[in-house]
Short mmCIF file of C-alpha atoms and ligand atoms in Angstrom, two decimals:
data_model
loop_
_atom_site.label_atom_id
_atom_site.label_comp_id
_atom_site.label_asym_id
_atom_site.label_seq_id
_atom_site.Cartn_x
_atom_site.Cartn_y
_atom_site.Cartn_z
CA MET A 18 61.82 94.10 71.02
CA LYS A 19 64.91 92.34 70.96
CA LEU A 20 64.27 88.94 69.62
CA THR A 21 65.99 87.55 72.80
CA GLU A 22 63.18 88.75 74.33
CA HIS A 23 59.90 87.68 72.72
CA PHE A 24 61.90 83.93 72.73
CA GLN A 25 61.34 84.94 76.92
CA TYR A 26 57.98 85.88 76.50
CA GLY A 27 57.28 83.32 74.69
CA LEU A 28 55.70 82.48 71.35
CA ASN A 29 52.42 81.92 69.37
CA SER A 30 53.92 78.54 68.26
CA PRO A 31 56.61 76.86 70.17
CA ILE A 32 59.89 76.96 68.05
CA CYS A 33 61.60 74.27 69.54
CA LEU A 34 59.31 71.19 69.80
CA THR A 35 59.73 67.96 70.99
CA TRP A 36 57.35 64.89 70.39
CA GLU A 37 57.49 61.95 71.44
CA LEU A 38 55.37 59.30 69.62
CA THR A 39 55.36 56.20 71.82
CA TYR A 40 57.42 54.60 75.02
CA ALA A 41 58.19 51.49 73.67
CA CYS A 42 62.06 50.70 72.62
CA ASN A 43 64.32 47.89 72.33
CA LEU A 44 67.18 49.61 73.90
CA ALA A 45 67.36 50.42 77.79
CA CYS A 46 69.63 52.89 77.89
CA VAL A 47 70.79 54.29 81.34
CA HIS A 48 70.07 57.25 80.75
CA CYS A 49 67.00 57.15 79.03
CA LEU A 50 65.41 60.91 79.85
CA SER A 51 61.30 58.85 78.98
CA SER A 52 61.87 56.26 81.58
CA SER A 53 61.37 54.25 77.76
CA GLY A 54 60.84 51.22 77.14
CA ARG A 55 56.99 48.62 77.25
CA ARG A 56 54.30 51.10 74.97
CA ASP A 57 52.44 53.20 77.49
CA PRO A 58 49.05 51.18 75.91
CA ARG A 59 46.67 55.33 76.68
CA GLU A 60 48.88 56.26 73.45
CA LEU A 61 47.38 58.49 70.65
CA SER A 62 45.64 56.73 68.17
CA THR A 63 46.98 57.25 63.39
CA ALA A 64 43.66 59.20 63.72
CA GLU A 65 44.73 61.06 67.00
CA CYS A 66 48.32 60.95 65.90
CA LYS A 67 46.83 63.13 62.35
CA ALA A 68 44.97 65.45 64.19
CA VAL A 69 47.91 67.03 66.40
CA ILE A 70 49.04 67.37 63.01
CA ASP A 71 46.69 69.14 61.24
CA GLU A 72 46.71 71.44 64.30
CA LEU A 73 50.50 72.06 64.15
CA GLN A 74 50.23 73.32 60.57
CA ARG A 75 47.01 75.47 61.52
CA MET A 76 49.45 76.58 64.16
CA GLN A 77 52.66 77.11 61.42
CA VAL A 78 54.95 74.55 63.48
CA PHE A 79 57.10 74.31 60.84
CA TYR A 80 59.15 71.67 61.97
CA VAL A 81 59.38 69.42 64.99
CA ASN A 82 61.47 67.03 66.21
CA VAL A 83 59.81 62.91 66.45
CA GLY A 84 61.18 61.41 69.61
CA GLY A 85 60.12 58.67 71.90
CA GLY A 86 61.19 55.59 72.74
CA GLU A 87 62.39 54.30 69.57
CA PRO A 88 59.81 55.60 67.48
CA THR A 89 60.29 53.88 64.44
CA VAL A 90 59.41 51.05 66.76
CA ARG A 91 55.06 52.63 65.88
CA PRO A 92 54.12 50.37 62.90
CA ASP A 93 52.67 53.76 61.81
CA PHE A 94 55.90 55.99 61.28
CA TRP A 95 56.56 55.60 58.71
CA GLU A 96 52.45 56.70 57.33
CA LEU A 97 52.70 59.46 60.39
CA LEU A 98 55.97 60.27 58.78
CA ASP A 99 54.89 61.21 55.16
CA TYR A 100 51.13 62.50 56.47
CA ALA A 101 53.57 64.97 58.62
CA VAL A 102 55.64 66.60 55.45
CA GLU A 103 52.60 66.56 53.24
CA HIS A 104 51.15 68.79 55.89
CA ASP A 105 53.91 71.11 55.57
CA VAL A 106 55.47 70.39 59.25
CA GLY A 107 58.80 69.11 58.84
CA VAL A 108 59.93 66.20 60.62
CA LYS A 109 63.90 65.78 62.43
CA PHE A 110 63.45 62.34 64.16
CA SER A 111 65.19 60.55 66.74
CA THR A 112 66.58 57.70 66.30
CA ASN A 113 69.28 54.71 67.53
CA GLY A 114 68.42 53.36 63.89
CA VAL A 115 67.80 49.29 64.27
CA LYS A 116 64.92 50.02 61.75
CA LEU A 117 67.17 51.95 59.36
CA ASP A 118 67.75 49.23 57.12
CA PRO A 119 69.35 49.76 53.44
CA ALA A 120 65.57 50.70 51.28
CA ARG A 121 63.96 52.67 54.22
CA ALA A 122 66.88 55.27 53.47
CA ARG A 123 66.59 55.41 49.89
CA ARG A 124 63.82 56.51 51.29
CA LEU A 125 64.70 58.68 53.49
CA ALA A 126 66.67 60.40 50.88
CA GLY A 127 64.05 60.11 48.21
CA THR A 128 61.87 62.86 51.32
CA ASP A 129 61.76 66.40 51.44
CA TYR A 130 61.27 67.68 54.96
CA VAL A 131 62.43 65.03 56.97
CA ASP A 132 65.83 65.38 58.93
CA VAL A 133 67.47 61.66 60.86
CA GLN A 134 69.12 62.57 64.53
CA ILE A 135 71.52 58.79 64.47
CA SER A 136 72.21 58.10 68.36
CA LEU A 137 74.81 57.85 69.41
CA ASP A 138 76.93 58.29 73.41
CA GLY A 139 80.56 56.46 72.56
CA ALA A 140 82.56 56.46 70.17
CA THR A 141 83.54 53.29 69.90
CA ALA A 142 81.36 49.83 70.37
CA PRO A 143 82.99 49.46 74.38
CA VAL A 144 82.01 52.83 76.09
CA ASN A 145 78.57 53.09 73.34
CA ASP A 146 77.44 49.97 74.62
CA ALA A 147 78.15 50.58 78.15
CA VAL A 148 75.12 52.74 77.72
CA ARG A 149 73.30 52.02 74.73
CA GLY A 150 73.45 47.94 75.91
CA PRO A 151 75.30 45.59 74.15
CA GLY A 152 74.66 45.90 70.03
CA SER A 153 73.74 49.54 69.73
CA TYR A 154 76.49 50.93 68.26
CA ALA A 155 77.06 48.37 65.36
CA THR A 156 73.14 49.14 64.62
CA ALA A 157 73.69 52.58 64.61
CA MET A 158 77.14 52.69 62.60
CA ARG A 159 74.83 50.43 60.24
CA ALA A 160 72.80 53.13 60.03
CA LEU A 161 74.71 55.96 59.31
CA GLU A 162 75.80 53.01 56.22
CA ASN A 163 72.71 52.65 55.10
CA LEU A 164 72.61 56.34 54.61
CA ALA A 165 75.15 57.78 52.90
CA SER A 166 75.47 54.59 50.31
CA ALA A 167 71.10 55.72 49.58
CA GLY A 168 72.77 59.75 49.40
CA PHE A 169 71.03 61.37 52.20
CA GLY A 170 72.32 64.51 53.07
CA GLN A 171 73.38 65.43 56.34
CA PRO A 172 71.50 63.45 58.22
CA LYS A 173 72.63 64.09 62.74
CA ILE A 174 75.09 62.79 65.69
CA SER A 175 73.52 63.08 68.76
CA VAL A 176 75.92 62.92 71.89
CA VAL A 177 74.85 62.75 74.81
CA MET A 178 78.69 64.12 76.94
CA THR A 179 79.35 61.47 79.43
CA ARG A 180 83.12 61.67 81.73
CA GLN A 181 83.68 58.32 79.68
CA ASN A 182 83.30 59.69 76.61
CA VAL A 183 84.00 63.86 76.38
CA GLU A 184 87.66 61.85 75.06
CA GLN A 185 85.80 61.33 72.36
CA LEU A 186 84.71 64.44 71.43
CA ASP A 187 86.72 64.23 68.19
CA GLU A 188 86.69 60.82 67.02
CA PHE A 189 83.23 61.51 66.95
CA LYS A 190 83.98 64.46 64.54
CA ALA A 191 85.32 62.95 62.60
CA ILE A 192 82.65 60.24 62.64
CA ALA A 193 79.95 62.44 61.72
CA ASP A 194 82.69 64.26 58.88
CA LYS A 195 83.18 60.40 56.98
CA PHE A 196 79.19 59.76 57.16
CA GLY A 197 79.40 62.90 55.71
CA ALA A 198 77.10 64.25 59.43
CA GLN A 199 77.29 66.88 61.20
CA LEU A 200 77.55 66.11 65.33
CA ARG A 201 75.27 66.79 67.84
CA ILE A 202 76.38 67.40 71.07
CA THR A 203 74.01 67.56 74.15
CA ARG A 204 74.43 67.36 77.18
CA LEU A 205 73.57 64.32 79.88
CA ARG A 206 70.52 65.64 82.47
CA PRO A 207 69.26 64.08 85.66
CA SER A 208 65.80 63.20 83.94
CA GLY A 209 64.01 59.64 83.78
CA ARG A 210 66.22 56.47 84.41
CA GLY A 211 69.12 59.74 83.68
CA ALA A 212 68.32 60.67 87.04
CA ASP A 213 70.20 57.02 88.29
CA VAL A 214 73.84 57.58 86.80
CA TRP A 215 74.05 61.70 86.42
CA ASP A 216 75.95 61.65 89.56
CA GLU A 217 78.46 58.62 88.31
CA LEU A 218 78.02 59.86 84.66
CA HIS A 219 77.98 63.37 84.27
CA PRO A 220 81.44 65.06 83.10
CA THR A 221 83.54 66.64 85.70
CA ALA A 222 84.21 70.34 85.76
CA GLU A 223 87.86 69.67 85.39
CA GLN A 224 85.61 67.84 81.99
CA GLN A 225 82.94 70.70 81.43
CA ARG A 226 86.59 73.56 80.41
CA GLN A 227 87.34 71.27 77.97
CA LEU A 228 84.19 70.91 76.37
CA TYR A 229 83.89 74.02 76.73
CA ASP A 230 87.31 74.35 74.83
CA TRP A 231 86.63 72.15 72.13
CA LEU A 232 83.48 73.55 71.25
CA VAL A 233 85.18 76.93 71.24
CA ALA A 234 89.04 74.88 69.26
CA ARG A 235 86.72 73.33 67.29
CA GLY A 236 82.27 73.41 67.09
CA ALA A 237 82.25 76.33 64.62
CA ASP A 238 79.60 72.76 63.31
CA VAL A 239 78.64 71.24 66.26
CA LEU A 240 74.53 71.66 66.90
CA THR A 241 74.26 71.62 70.55
CA GLY A 242 70.80 73.24 71.23
CA ASP A 243 70.76 74.24 74.31
CA SER A 244 72.45 72.54 75.39
CA PHE A 245 75.75 74.08 77.49
CA PHE A 246 74.61 77.95 77.59
CA HIS A 247 75.62 77.77 81.41
CA LEU A 248 79.43 76.85 79.88
CA SER A 249 79.48 80.38 78.06
CA ALA A 250 79.66 81.30 81.67
CA TYR A 251 83.41 79.52 81.50
CA GLY A 252 83.50 83.46 78.94
CA SER A 253 82.77 83.70 75.76
CA ALA A 254 78.61 82.99 74.86
CA LEU A 255 78.74 79.77 73.09
CA PRO A 256 75.97 79.20 69.67
CA GLY A 257 73.27 77.96 70.75
CA LEU A 258 69.48 79.02 72.33
CA ASN A 259 71.48 80.62 75.12
CA LEU A 260 68.12 81.47 77.57
CA CYS A 261 66.59 77.88 79.29
CA GLY A 262 62.93 78.07 76.61
CA ALA A 263 60.70 75.97 78.86
CA GLY A 264 57.35 76.52 78.13
CA ARG A 265 58.43 79.97 76.09
CA VAL A 266 59.68 78.40 72.69
CA VAL A 267 59.91 74.58 73.95
CA CYS A 268 57.69 71.90 74.95
CA LEU A 269 57.36 68.49 74.77
CA ILE A 270 53.73 66.79 73.51
CA ASP A 271 54.28 62.60 75.17
CA PRO A 272 52.98 59.59 73.89
CA VAL A 273 49.38 59.52 75.75
CA GLY A 274 49.46 63.64 74.43
CA ASP A 275 50.69 65.13 77.90
CA VAL A 276 52.18 67.86 77.11
CA TYR A 277 55.19 69.27 79.52
CA ALA A 278 57.83 72.75 79.11
CA CYS A 279 60.54 70.72 78.20
CA PRO A 280 61.69 67.21 77.41
CA PHE A 281 63.58 66.65 79.82
CA ALA A 282 60.77 67.99 82.47
CA ILE A 283 58.05 64.83 82.62
CA HIS A 284 57.06 65.05 85.94
CA GLU A 285 53.36 67.03 87.59
CA ASN A 286 55.26 69.94 88.34
CA PHE A 287 55.59 70.83 84.50
CA LEU A 288 51.98 69.46 82.57
CA ALA A 289 50.57 71.53 80.98
CA GLY A 290 47.88 69.48 80.25
CA ASN A 291 46.79 67.62 77.95
CA VAL A 292 46.35 67.63 73.49
CA ARG A 293 42.96 65.96 74.17
CA SER A 294 41.56 68.19 75.37
CA PRO A 295 39.26 70.43 74.22
CA GLY A 296 40.98 73.46 72.80
CA GLY A 297 43.71 70.67 71.52
CA PHE A 298 47.63 71.88 71.83
CA ALA A 299 46.74 75.40 71.05
CA SER A 300 44.82 76.43 73.62
CA VAL A 301 47.73 74.00 76.17
CA TRP A 302 50.07 76.38 74.32
CA ARG A 303 48.19 79.67 74.45
CA ASP A 304 46.29 79.42 77.73
CA SER A 305 47.73 77.07 80.02
CA GLU A 306 48.35 79.13 83.35
CA LEU A 307 52.12 76.71 83.95
CA PHE A 308 53.12 78.01 80.79
CA ALA A 309 51.90 81.92 81.29
CA GLU A 310 54.04 81.65 84.59
CA LEU A 311 57.47 80.51 82.89
CA ARG A 312 56.88 83.59 80.51
CA GLU A 313 57.26 85.60 83.45
CA PRO A 314 59.98 87.39 83.79
CA GLN A 315 62.45 85.93 85.42
CA THR A 316 64.27 87.01 88.69
CA GLY A 317 66.90 85.42 88.14
CA GLY A 318 66.87 84.78 92.19
CA ALA A 319 70.97 84.01 93.78
CA CYS A 320 71.44 83.66 90.65
CA ARG A 321 71.36 87.53 89.72
CA SER A 322 74.26 89.13 91.17
CA CYS A 323 76.43 86.66 89.54
CA GLY A 324 78.89 88.47 87.18
CA HIS A 325 78.01 85.26 84.23
CA TYR A 326 73.89 85.92 85.16
CA ASP A 327 73.56 87.29 82.00
CA ALA A 328 75.51 84.76 79.42
CA CYS A 329 74.63 81.68 81.48
CA GLN A 330 70.99 82.62 83.02
CA GLY A 331 70.72 80.50 85.98
CA GLY A 332 71.50 77.32 84.34
CA CYS A 333 68.42 74.31 83.02
CA MET A 334 65.88 74.54 85.07
CA ALA A 335 64.95 70.72 84.92
CA ALA A 336 69.11 69.91 86.20
CA LYS A 337 68.19 71.89 88.92
CA PHE A 338 64.36 70.22 89.55
CA PHE A 339 65.82 66.54 89.48
CA THR A 340 68.45 67.12 92.06
CA GLY A 341 66.57 69.14 94.59
CA LEU A 342 68.48 72.05 94.07
CA PRO A 343 66.20 75.35 93.81
CA LEU A 344 64.77 76.54 90.59
CA ASP A 345 66.08 79.72 91.23
CA GLY A 346 69.32 79.21 92.28
CA PRO A 347 72.92 77.97 90.29
CA ASP A 348 73.02 75.27 88.15
CA PRO A 349 74.31 71.68 89.13
CA GLU A 350 77.08 72.24 86.42
CA CYS A 351 77.42 76.10 87.67
CA VAL A 352 81.10 76.93 86.43
CA ARG A 353 82.50 78.24 90.00
CA GLY A 354 81.28 74.96 91.82
CA LEU A 355 78.33 76.36 93.53
CA GLY A 356 75.87 73.84 92.07
CA GLU A 357 78.48 71.59 94.00
CA GLN A 358 78.49 73.07 96.43
CA ALA A 359 75.31 72.82 96.90
CA LEU A 360 74.70 69.70 96.08
CA ALA A 361 77.13 69.10 99.03
CA ALA A 362 74.70 70.40 100.82
CA ARG A 363 71.54 68.13 100.11
CA THR A 364 70.70 65.97 103.96
CA PRO A 365 68.27 62.94 103.70
CA SER A 366 65.60 64.76 104.60
CA THR A 367 66.04 66.87 101.17
CA ALA A 368 63.55 66.26 98.82
CA ILE A 369 64.42 64.80 95.08
CA PRO A 370 62.29 64.64 92.32
CA ARG A 371 61.72 61.82 90.67
CA SER A 372 59.09 61.48 87.35
CA ASP A 373 55.96 59.58 88.85
CA VAL A 374 56.41 58.09 84.27
CA ASP A 375 57.97 55.03 83.91
CA HIS A 376 57.79 52.89 81.49
CA SER A 377 61.05 51.24 81.76
CA ARG A 378 60.67 46.98 81.40
CA SER A 379 63.06 45.82 84.36
CA ALA A 380 65.09 49.14 86.03
CA PRO A 381 66.06 49.41 89.01
CA ARG A 382 64.92 52.92 90.64
CA ASN A 383 66.54 55.56 92.34
CA SER A 384 68.81 52.89 92.56
CA ARG A 385 71.85 55.56 92.12
CA SER A 386 74.52 53.45 90.69
CA ALA A 387 74.78 52.90 87.38
CA VAL A 388 72.62 49.53 86.43
CA ALA A 389 73.47 47.04 84.54
CA LEU A 390 71.71 46.51 80.31
CA THR A 391 69.79 43.80 79.94
CA LEU A 392 69.46 44.86 75.94
CA ALA A 393 68.78 43.01 74.41
CA PRO A 394 70.16 67.86 50.54
CA PRO A 395 66.64 68.03 49.67
CA PRO A 396 64.90 71.83 48.15
CA ARG A 397 63.15 72.26 52.53
CA ARG A 398 64.80 71.25 54.76
CA PRO A 399 63.67 71.91 58.76
CA ASP A 400 64.70 74.93 59.76
CA ARG A 401 66.40 73.69 63.06
CA ALA A 402 66.45 76.97 64.16
CA CYS A 403 66.82 75.99 68.07
CA ASP A 404 69.23 73.43 67.57
CA ALA A 405 71.92 75.89 65.42
CA SER A 406 71.13 79.43 66.65
CA PRO A 407 67.68 81.02 67.87
CA LEU A 408 68.01 83.59 65.35
CA ALA A 409 69.30 81.74 62.55
CA GLY A 410 66.29 82.06 59.06
CA MET A 411 63.88 84.59 61.95
CA PRO A 412 63.46 88.07 60.91
CA SER A 413 65.05 91.12 62.59
CA TYR A 414 63.54 92.94 65.16
CA PRO A 415 64.21 96.57 65.73
S1 SF4 B 515 65.05 73.45 81.75
FE1 SF4 B 515 66.65 72.33 80.96
S2 SF4 B 515 66.31 71.06 79.24
FE2 SF4 B 515 63.98 72.67 79.48
S3 SF4 B 515 64.34 73.86 78.42
FE3 SF4 B 515 64.84 75.12 80.07
S4 SF4 B 515 67.78 74.35 79.56
FE4 SF4 B 515 66.87 72.87 77.55
S1 SF4 B 516 77.06 81.29 89.75
FE1 SF4 B 516 74.70 81.17 88.48
S2 SF4 B 516 75.13 82.66 87.27
FE2 SF4 B 516 76.87 82.24 88.16
S3 SF4 B 516 78.08 80.83 86.94
FE3 SF4 B 516 77.15 79.43 88.51
S4 SF4 B 516 74.15 79.26 88.02
FE4 SF4 B 516 75.67 80.23 86.25
#
């Protein structure tokens, strides 16, 4: 069996596990996939987080993507980071940089098995701050400077591609090069508060093509995860995870311990269980009915007859779900324009699901319009198979 087929049917442990440690955040990004802002009083305690790390170690989960909210605003964040590293669970954490002062940067530079990803959604302050809030560009730049001065080896700069920043791809690359960082670009999905702004902010069809061409020409060392496999339908397959791995190789543990099929699918339909239940995370991952269903062979539905299906696989489940499109039909950003047609064919009675998990401090929901902002190389590195290529670092199967 080919390795990609192993992925389709699920693995004993997730290789792309995201763990959101808190819903608290100092920012209020308009497209936040988890609608973060306020801490949830039910969030896992320090002891419960350590128990989850113990379990991940037993399951041989080699690294975890830690996010939030803003994970570093948890007072026990640094303690949990050290605990994970001591227990052979590498950590790549996403941050807006608010806590990365020179001292923290030096400490991180001296810690193996930790990777840092700074979020930046504009190569200039006006473009970034329109999405992430006033002052957030300066905060991210300061954090990158502190990491560079401390000698931290190759942090990541993570960019959500929007209609406003596709034109800045070369500038993002230049910023990454300047700080000795690696660029990671991801897709804007209509998840969380992203649902409110997706219509206005997701790249146009022309920009999708521009993005694809840029990745083909300049993207050799740019990370994309599973963001753009639907664009492979334009021609050659892009590097990255070329399938929807939800529930198969991908999943999310949210701050209250709920386990979802994917970080972009925080909705009861994709809720598989909770790490606090008997058997913990391992039992949810291995035994949940939802994950068993997602690991079944997919029919491809309306996309099956498309000549691009092998490359595109019908696109992203979450993008379809949160735009009210059938899960077995085209992606809303289908390169053949079939998604746009399906979106246009929706009627006022079409049900467009929304997550009922919302910790926004003050967010108008269902506004469907952009909202104004209210802000105030170590020896061992984490395996980043899901970022670079599903085959990276994995054994080959006959
Ligand atoms: S639903 Fe979309 S974001 Fe989630 S694993 Fe599938 S392709 Fe990736
Ligand atoms: S019809 Fe489906 S498989 Fe074909 S390009 Fe569009 S989304 Fe992809």
